[in-house]
Amino acid sequence: MRRKASITLLSVGHACVDVYQGAVASLIPFLVAERGYGYAAAAGVVLAASLLSSVAQPLFGALTDRRPVPFLLPAATLLAGLGIALSATGGSYALTLVCVAVSGAGVAAYHPESARVARLAGGGSHSAMGWFALGGNVGFALAPLLVTAVVGTGGLGWTPLLVLPALVGAALNLTALRAPEQRRHLAGTAPPAGADDTASFLRLSLAVVCRSVVFTGLSSFLSLYAAQRLGGGTAAGTAALFVLYLGGAAGSVLGGRLAGRWDRVTVCRWSYLLSVAAVAGVVWVPGPALYLCVALTSAGLYVPFSLQVTLGQDYLPSRVGTAGGVTLGLTVSVGGLASPLIGRVADATSLRTALAPLVLMPVLSWLLLRTLPEPAGPGGRAEAPAAVAQRAVPKS
């Protein structure tokens, strides 16, 4: 299977998985409306989706470092979809928490191996990884539209219909993985090249955690916040969430292109500086300009997204599965741990007051990246993609 065809299938499959990450936040307004949840209870749903995923992703990353497990891609896709499909079928808060946690486990199983497979399929190209990340962001963007179309029409009792993207995604991932030449390529092993730079990897991971706190905090409460600020109820909130996720899609592609001109660390630093002003605009700029600030925030947070994945793999060339699990999964999920705190502050004060501290998070990311070195290894601009692909295969 040609490289572009493989990346296309994997990217669309990624979209079908990340629909379920976006679906958790998209379900919040409906859970608040139909079940009367407060901010803290709503944040608990986000936490349940993030907590198990946070714990499991490094474990799955370590597994993929020992041996390739591409079958996780379709299996994890189905698990993620099943959890969300069952999350609101009963009236029990505990059952909702369990189901979204199961979905989070599916997401956790998917991302480390998918990052390895996508980098191999793309030959180590930054642009290919950008397109793969774009797929996930498109899934995020489609989540509020899908949830609103289904749950807004039939109520929470219609959530089982949300399993459909998982069925499509599993089929696409199987198609990509079952091509004979792709099976031979993904099953190969090669010794890692270069020494691990654990200190730089830890600093990068902390920067991604700060980014995740911003993105997860906004995605959890932006729909409610936009409805308060602009009026228009659920429609205004859904539109704001859609802009947040769609801007991420554009940012991912732009990040891959910018990395072709400047090194990845520089691109990430400037993106986080942009995010500081954009997040401040989301919190304090009045009127419909909120949507513009949301779009700039999303682009600023997502330009570094795929670049941080390849940076992490280059800092840990002997453990690319673990690196992918952390940068693509764990640090993203950890952001959900801050959601209950934001919810409690919002219950005690106001949603604007609770969101205001998020402005500081991109500043911390910039500080962590300010002196971070650009790796000289596989992802370096001077090295050929073929060399990247050879080195990106984890040890057996």
Short mmCIF file of C-alpha atoms in Angstrom, two decimals:
data_model
loop_
_atom_site.label_atom_id
_atom_site.label_comp_id
_atom_site.label_asym_id
_atom_site.label_seq_id
_atom_site.Cartn_x
_atom_site.Cartn_y
_atom_site.Cartn_z
CA MET A 1 0.00 0.00 0.00
CA ARG A 2 1.40 3.38 -0.95
CA ARG A 3 2.46 5.73 1.84
CA LYS A 4 -0.25 8.33 1.16
CA ALA A 5 -2.98 5.70 1.16
CA SER A 6 -1.73 4.27 4.47
CA ILE A 7 -1.55 7.67 6.14
CA THR A 8 -5.01 8.56 4.83
CA LEU A 9 -6.59 5.41 6.24
CA LEU A 10 -4.77 5.78 9.55
CA SER A 11 -5.72 9.47 9.78
CA VAL A 12 -9.41 8.79 9.23
CA GLY A 13 -9.19 5.93 11.71
CA HIS A 14 -7.62 8.36 14.18
CA ALA A 15 -10.56 10.71 13.64
CA CYS A 16 -12.97 7.91 14.49
CA VAL A 17 -11.19 7.32 17.81
CA ASP A 18 -10.81 10.94 18.85
CA VAL A 19 -14.50 11.54 18.25
CA TYR A 20 -14.86 9.81 21.60
CA GLN A 21 -12.41 12.11 23.37
CA GLY A 22 -14.40 15.08 22.11
CA ALA A 23 -17.72 13.37 22.83
CA VAL A 24 -17.15 13.43 26.59
CA ALA A 25 -17.05 17.24 26.71
CA SER A 26 -19.86 17.43 24.16
CA LEU A 27 -22.14 15.34 26.36
CA ILE A 28 -21.67 17.65 29.36
CA PRO A 29 -24.37 20.25 28.45
CA PHE A 30 -26.90 17.47 27.90
CA LEU A 31 -26.01 15.78 31.19
CA VAL A 32 -26.37 19.16 32.94
CA ALA A 33 -29.72 19.82 31.26
CA GLU A 34 -31.30 16.36 31.68
CA ARG A 35 -29.76 15.26 34.97
CA GLY A 36 -29.12 18.57 36.70
CA TYR A 37 -25.39 18.06 37.22
CA GLY A 38 -23.41 20.94 38.75
CA TYR A 39 -20.00 22.06 37.49
CA ALA A 40 -18.16 19.72 39.87
CA ALA A 41 -20.26 16.69 38.89
CA ALA A 42 -19.80 17.48 35.21
CA ALA A 43 -16.06 17.79 35.72
CA GLY A 44 -16.09 14.39 37.41
CA VAL A 45 -17.26 12.84 34.14
CA VAL A 46 -14.29 14.40 32.33
CA LEU A 47 -12.00 13.16 35.10
CA ALA A 48 -13.32 9.60 34.81
CA ALA A 49 -12.51 9.59 31.10
CA SER A 50 -9.02 10.95 31.75
CA LEU A 51 -7.94 9.10 34.88
CA LEU A 52 -7.85 5.51 33.62
CA SER A 53 -6.44 6.70 30.32
CA SER A 54 -3.64 8.51 32.15
CA VAL A 55 -2.62 5.42 34.09
CA ALA A 56 -2.93 2.99 31.19
CA GLN A 57 -1.16 4.83 28.38
CA PRO A 58 2.42 4.38 29.66
CA LEU A 59 1.68 0.68 30.15
CA PHE A 60 0.51 0.30 26.57
CA GLY A 61 3.51 2.35 25.43
CA ALA A 62 5.88 -0.01 27.25
CA LEU A 63 4.09 -2.97 25.65
CA THR A 64 4.61 -1.59 22.15
CA ASP A 65 8.30 -1.02 22.94
CA ARG A 66 8.68 -4.76 23.54
CA ARG A 67 6.89 -5.91 20.40
CA PRO A 68 4.58 -4.46 17.71
CA VAL A 69 0.88 -4.90 18.55
CA PRO A 70 -0.95 -3.31 15.59
CA PHE A 71 -4.14 -5.27 16.37
CA LEU A 72 -4.66 -2.76 19.21
CA LEU A 73 -5.74 -0.14 16.69
CA PRO A 74 -9.11 -1.72 15.68
CA ALA A 75 -9.70 -3.30 19.10
CA ALA A 76 -9.11 -0.07 21.01
CA THR A 77 -11.31 1.85 18.56
CA LEU A 78 -14.22 -0.45 19.30
CA LEU A 79 -13.67 -0.20 23.06
CA ALA A 80 -13.61 3.61 22.95
CA GLY A 81 -16.86 3.69 20.99
CA LEU A 82 -18.64 1.13 23.15
CA GLY A 83 -17.91 3.05 26.34
CA ILE A 84 -19.39 6.30 25.04
CA ALA A 85 -22.34 4.51 23.45
CA LEU A 86 -23.35 3.08 26.83
CA SER A 87 -22.40 6.10 28.96
CA ALA A 88 -25.83 7.70 29.19
CA THR A 89 -28.17 4.76 28.70
CA GLY A 90 -29.11 4.66 32.40
CA GLY A 91 -29.72 7.33 34.96
CA SER A 92 -26.88 6.28 37.25
CA TYR A 93 -24.00 8.72 37.73
CA ALA A 94 -21.74 5.82 38.73
CA LEU A 95 -22.57 3.89 35.54
CA THR A 96 -21.79 6.98 33.46
CA LEU A 97 -18.39 7.28 35.16
CA VAL A 98 -17.59 3.61 34.53
CA CYS A 99 -18.56 3.79 30.86
CA VAL A 100 -16.57 6.91 30.08
CA ALA A 101 -13.61 5.34 31.93
CA VAL A 102 -13.88 2.28 29.67
CA SER A 103 -13.89 4.59 26.66
CA GLY A 104 -10.79 6.29 28.07
CA ALA A 105 -9.08 2.91 28.34
CA GLY A 106 -9.77 2.32 24.66
CA VAL A 107 -8.27 5.68 23.80
CA ALA A 108 -5.25 4.82 25.97
CA ALA A 109 -4.68 1.54 24.17
CA TYR A 110 -4.94 3.16 20.75
CA HIS A 111 -2.55 6.09 20.86
CA PRO A 112 0.92 4.67 21.65
CA GLU A 113 0.76 2.01 18.96
CA SER A 114 -0.96 4.30 16.47
CA ALA A 115 1.85 6.86 16.88
CA ARG A 116 4.43 4.17 16.11
CA VAL A 117 2.48 2.83 13.14
CA ALA A 118 1.80 6.29 11.70
CA ARG A 119 5.43 7.35 11.91
CA LEU A 120 6.56 4.18 10.15
CA ALA A 121 3.85 4.45 7.52
CA GLY A 122 4.79 8.08 6.87
CA GLY A 123 8.51 7.38 6.65
CA GLY A 124 9.22 9.75 9.54
CA SER A 125 7.90 12.80 7.70
CA HIS A 126 6.74 15.73 9.88
CA SER A 127 4.02 16.42 7.33
CA ALA A 128 2.78 12.82 7.49
CA MET A 129 2.57 13.02 11.28
CA GLY A 130 0.81 16.35 10.89
CA TRP A 131 -1.83 14.71 8.70
CA PHE A 132 -2.19 11.88 11.19
CA ALA A 133 -2.68 14.40 14.01
CA LEU A 134 -5.12 16.27 11.76
CA GLY A 135 -7.29 13.16 11.69
CA GLY A 136 -7.58 13.19 15.46
CA ASN A 137 -8.40 16.89 15.49
CA VAL A 138 -11.10 16.43 12.86
CA GLY A 139 -12.58 13.77 15.11
CA PHE A 140 -12.55 16.23 17.99
CA ALA A 141 -14.20 18.86 15.77
CA LEU A 142 -16.93 16.53 14.60
CA ALA A 143 -17.74 15.31 18.11
CA PRO A 144 -19.97 18.23 19.20
CA LEU A 145 -21.82 18.14 15.87
CA LEU A 146 -22.33 14.38 16.09
CA VAL A 147 -23.40 14.43 19.74
CA THR A 148 -25.75 17.36 19.16
CA ALA A 149 -27.29 15.68 16.12
CA VAL A 150 -27.88 12.43 17.99
CA VAL A 151 -28.51 13.43 21.60
CA GLY A 152 -30.10 16.76 20.72
CA THR A 153 -32.64 14.89 18.64
CA GLY A 154 -33.43 11.87 20.79
CA GLY A 155 -32.05 12.72 24.22
CA LEU A 156 -29.48 10.76 26.19
CA GLY A 157 -31.33 7.53 25.36
CA TRP A 158 -29.98 7.74 21.81
CA THR A 159 -26.31 7.56 22.81
CA PRO A 160 -25.94 3.92 21.58
CA LEU A 161 -25.97 5.35 18.04
CA LEU A 162 -22.62 6.97 18.82
CA VAL A 163 -20.93 3.58 18.37
CA LEU A 164 -21.11 3.98 14.56
CA PRO A 165 -17.80 5.91 14.13
CA ALA A 166 -16.03 3.14 16.05
CA LEU A 167 -17.27 0.53 13.60
CA VAL A 168 -16.06 2.62 10.67
CA GLY A 169 -12.70 3.33 12.32
CA ALA A 170 -12.06 -0.31 13.16
CA ALA A 171 -12.71 -1.29 9.55
CA LEU A 172 -10.36 1.40 8.21
CA ASN A 173 -7.57 0.44 10.60
CA LEU A 174 -7.90 -3.20 9.63
CA THR A 175 -7.70 -2.27 5.96
CA ALA A 176 -4.51 -0.29 6.53
CA LEU A 177 -2.88 -3.00 8.61
CA ARG A 178 -3.82 -6.01 6.47
CA ALA A 179 -2.13 -4.90 3.26
CA PRO A 180 0.70 -7.45 2.74
CA GLU A 181 3.47 -4.87 2.30
CA GLN A 182 2.23 -2.93 5.31
CA ARG A 183 2.21 -6.07 7.49
CA ARG A 184 5.82 -6.84 6.59
CA HIS A 185 6.85 -3.26 7.24
CA LEU A 186 5.15 -2.95 10.62
CA ALA A 187 6.29 -6.33 11.87
CA GLY A 188 9.97 -5.60 11.26
CA THR A 189 12.35 -4.71 14.07
CA ALA A 190 15.58 -2.76 14.18
CA PRO A 191 17.93 -1.74 16.96
CA PRO A 192 17.44 1.81 18.22
CA ALA A 193 19.95 4.47 17.28
CA GLY A 194 21.13 7.30 19.51
CA ALA A 195 21.10 7.78 23.25
CA ASP A 196 18.02 8.69 25.25
CA ASP A 197 17.82 12.27 26.51
CA THR A 198 15.56 11.68 29.50
CA ALA A 199 15.96 15.16 30.98
CA SER A 200 14.78 16.87 27.79
CA PHE A 201 11.94 14.39 27.46
CA LEU A 202 10.72 15.16 30.97
CA ARG A 203 10.78 18.90 30.30
CA LEU A 204 8.88 18.38 27.06
CA SER A 205 6.33 16.23 28.87
CA LEU A 206 5.74 18.90 31.52
CA ALA A 207 5.20 21.46 28.76
CA VAL A 208 2.61 19.17 27.15
CA VAL A 209 0.88 18.73 30.53
CA CYS A 210 0.50 22.51 30.84
CA ARG A 211 -0.90 22.63 27.31
CA SER A 212 -3.29 19.83 28.17
CA VAL A 213 -4.63 21.62 31.24
CA VAL A 214 -5.59 24.57 29.04
CA PHE A 215 -7.17 22.52 26.29
CA THR A 216 -9.06 20.11 28.56
CA GLY A 217 -10.25 22.90 30.82
CA LEU A 218 -11.60 24.86 27.88
CA SER A 219 -13.12 21.85 26.15
CA SER A 220 -14.89 20.85 29.39
CA PHE A 221 -16.49 24.22 30.09
CA LEU A 222 -16.33 26.29 26.89
CA SER A 223 -19.77 25.18 25.74
CA LEU A 224 -21.36 26.34 29.00
CA TYR A 225 -19.21 29.50 29.08
CA ALA A 226 -20.12 30.54 25.53
CA ALA A 227 -23.80 29.99 26.25
CA GLN A 228 -23.51 32.28 29.29
CA ARG A 229 -21.51 34.99 27.51
CA LEU A 230 -23.34 35.06 24.17
CA GLY A 231 -26.79 33.66 24.85
CA GLY A 232 -28.23 31.25 22.33
CA GLY A 233 -28.17 28.24 24.65
CA THR A 234 -26.79 24.93 23.45
CA ALA A 235 -26.33 26.15 19.87
CA ALA A 236 -23.87 28.88 20.90
CA GLY A 237 -21.96 26.42 23.06
CA THR A 238 -21.80 23.79 20.34
CA ALA A 239 -20.52 26.38 17.86
CA ALA A 240 -17.75 27.47 20.24
CA LEU A 241 -16.68 23.88 20.86
CA PHE A 242 -16.69 23.18 17.13
CA VAL A 243 -14.43 26.20 16.52
CA LEU A 244 -12.08 25.01 19.29
CA TYR A 245 -11.69 21.59 17.71
CA LEU A 246 -11.66 22.76 14.08
CA GLY A 247 -8.90 25.28 14.78
CA GLY A 248 -6.85 22.38 16.09
CA ALA A 249 -7.22 20.64 12.75
CA ALA A 250 -5.73 23.62 10.93
CA GLY A 251 -3.01 23.99 13.55
CA SER A 252 -1.81 20.42 13.16
CA VAL A 253 -1.24 20.74 9.42
CA LEU A 254 0.37 24.15 9.85
CA GLY A 255 2.74 22.76 12.48
CA GLY A 256 4.11 20.15 10.10
CA ARG A 257 4.72 22.78 7.43
CA LEU A 258 6.37 25.26 9.79
CA ALA A 259 8.72 22.52 11.02
CA GLY A 260 10.01 22.29 7.46
CA ARG A 261 11.32 25.86 7.74
CA TRP A 262 12.29 26.16 11.39
CA ASP A 263 13.18 23.59 14.01
CA ARG A 264 10.36 22.06 16.02
CA VAL A 265 11.28 23.56 19.38
CA THR A 266 11.25 27.10 17.95
CA VAL A 267 7.84 26.54 16.35
CA CYS A 268 6.46 25.21 19.63
CA ARG A 269 7.79 28.15 21.63
CA TRP A 270 6.23 30.79 19.37
CA SER A 271 2.94 28.89 19.31
CA TYR A 272 2.70 28.94 23.08
CA LEU A 273 3.35 32.69 23.16
CA LEU A 274 0.44 33.16 20.76
CA SER A 275 -1.69 30.97 23.01
CA VAL A 276 -1.14 33.23 26.02
CA ALA A 277 -2.86 36.19 24.33
CA ALA A 278 -5.52 33.99 22.74
CA VAL A 279 -6.57 32.30 25.99
CA ALA A 280 -6.74 35.70 27.69
CA GLY A 281 -9.08 36.78 24.89
CA VAL A 282 -11.34 33.77 25.48
CA VAL A 283 -11.65 34.68 29.14
CA TRP A 284 -12.04 38.47 28.89
CA VAL A 285 -12.87 39.67 25.34
CA PRO A 286 -16.63 40.35 25.11
CA GLY A 287 -19.14 39.54 22.40
CA PRO A 288 -18.84 37.40 19.25
CA ALA A 289 -15.07 38.08 19.16
CA LEU A 290 -14.99 35.16 21.59
CA TYR A 291 -15.12 32.84 18.57
CA LEU A 292 -12.03 34.42 17.01
CA CYS A 293 -10.14 34.06 20.28
CA VAL A 294 -11.22 30.43 20.52
CA ALA A 295 -9.92 29.76 16.99
CA LEU A 296 -6.55 31.40 17.75
CA THR A 297 -6.29 29.48 21.01
CA SER A 298 -6.93 26.21 19.24
CA ALA A 299 -4.38 26.91 16.50
CA GLY A 300 -1.78 28.01 19.04
CA LEU A 301 -2.24 24.88 21.12
CA TYR A 302 -2.29 22.49 18.16
CA VAL A 303 0.59 23.76 16.02
CA PRO A 304 2.97 22.05 18.50
CA PHE A 305 0.87 18.89 18.86
CA SER A 306 2.34 16.50 16.28
CA LEU A 307 5.77 18.14 16.64
CA GLN A 308 5.85 17.25 20.33
CA VAL A 309 5.09 13.63 19.49
CA THR A 310 8.10 13.32 17.17
CA LEU A 311 10.27 15.33 19.57
CA GLY A 312 9.42 12.88 22.33
CA GLN A 313 10.28 9.93 20.09
CA ASP A 314 13.60 11.53 19.18
CA TYR A 315 14.46 12.22 22.81
CA LEU A 316 13.75 8.54 23.63
CA PRO A 317 14.83 6.64 20.48
CA SER A 318 15.04 3.34 22.36
CA ARG A 319 11.48 3.67 23.72
CA VAL A 320 9.37 5.27 21.01
CA GLY A 321 6.22 3.49 22.20
CA THR A 322 6.59 4.92 25.67
CA ALA A 323 7.38 8.34 24.20
CA GLY A 324 4.26 8.22 22.04
CA GLY A 325 2.15 7.01 24.94
CA VAL A 326 3.29 9.91 27.08
CA THR A 327 3.29 12.81 24.59
CA LEU A 328 0.25 11.69 22.58
CA GLY A 329 -1.70 10.21 25.46
CA LEU A 330 -0.66 10.48 29.10
CA THR A 331 0.13 14.18 29.20
CA VAL A 332 -3.03 14.95 27.25
CA SER A 333 -5.15 12.90 29.65
CA VAL A 334 -3.51 14.40 32.72
CA GLY A 335 -5.12 17.70 31.79
CA GLY A 336 -8.43 16.16 32.73
CA LEU A 337 -7.26 15.90 36.32
CA ALA A 338 -7.54 19.69 36.61
CA SER A 339 -11.18 19.74 35.49
CA PRO A 340 -12.71 18.95 38.92
CA LEU A 341 -10.72 21.80 40.47
CA ILE A 342 -11.96 24.18 37.78
CA GLY A 343 -15.49 22.95 38.38
CA ARG A 344 -15.28 23.48 42.15
CA VAL A 345 -13.95 27.01 41.72
CA ALA A 346 -16.73 27.73 39.21
CA ASP A 347 -19.39 26.45 41.64
CA ALA A 348 -17.95 28.65 44.39
CA THR A 349 -17.35 31.80 42.30
CA SER A 350 -18.02 32.03 38.56
CA LEU A 351 -16.97 30.18 35.44
CA ARG A 352 -14.91 33.16 34.24
CA THR A 353 -12.97 33.24 37.51
CA ALA A 354 -12.33 29.51 37.28
CA LEU A 355 -11.03 29.75 33.71
CA ALA A 356 -8.79 32.78 34.27
CA PRO A 357 -5.77 30.80 35.66
CA LEU A 358 -5.59 28.88 32.37
CA VAL A 359 -3.87 31.93 30.86
CA LEU A 360 -0.74 31.04 32.85
CA MET A 361 -0.41 27.51 31.47
CA PRO A 362 1.01 28.43 28.00
CA VAL A 363 3.48 30.70 29.79
CA LEU A 364 4.78 27.70 31.73
CA SER A 365 5.00 25.66 28.51
CA TRP A 366 7.05 28.44 26.90
CA LEU A 367 9.40 28.60 29.88
CA LEU A 368 9.95 24.83 29.82
CA LEU A 369 10.74 24.90 26.09
CA ARG A 370 12.81 28.09 26.16
CA THR A 371 16.19 26.30 26.41
CA LEU A 372 15.13 22.86 25.19
CA PRO A 373 17.53 21.50 22.53
CA GLU A 374 16.38 20.38 19.11
CA PRO A 375 17.28 16.66 18.81
CA ALA A 376 20.01 15.85 16.31
CA GLY A 377 18.51 12.41 15.67
CA PRO A 378 15.73 10.97 13.51
CA GLY A 379 13.41 13.96 13.39
CA GLY A 380 16.17 16.43 12.54
CA ARG A 381 15.58 18.48 9.44
CA ALA A 382 18.76 17.28 7.80
CA GLU A 383 18.05 13.60 8.06
CA ALA A 384 16.28 11.62 5.37
CA PRO A 385 12.82 10.16 6.05
CA ALA A 386 14.05 6.65 5.26
CA ALA A 387 16.48 6.84 8.14
CA VAL A 388 13.69 8.01 10.40
CA ALA A 389 11.48 5.12 9.46
CA GLN A 390 14.26 2.62 10.10
CA ARG A 391 15.02 4.05 13.54
CA ALA A 392 11.41 4.47 14.61
CA VAL A 393 10.83 0.70 14.85
CA PRO A 394 10.87 -0.29 18.53
CA LYS A 395 13.05 -3.06 19.87
CA SER A 396 11.64 -6.54 20.35
#
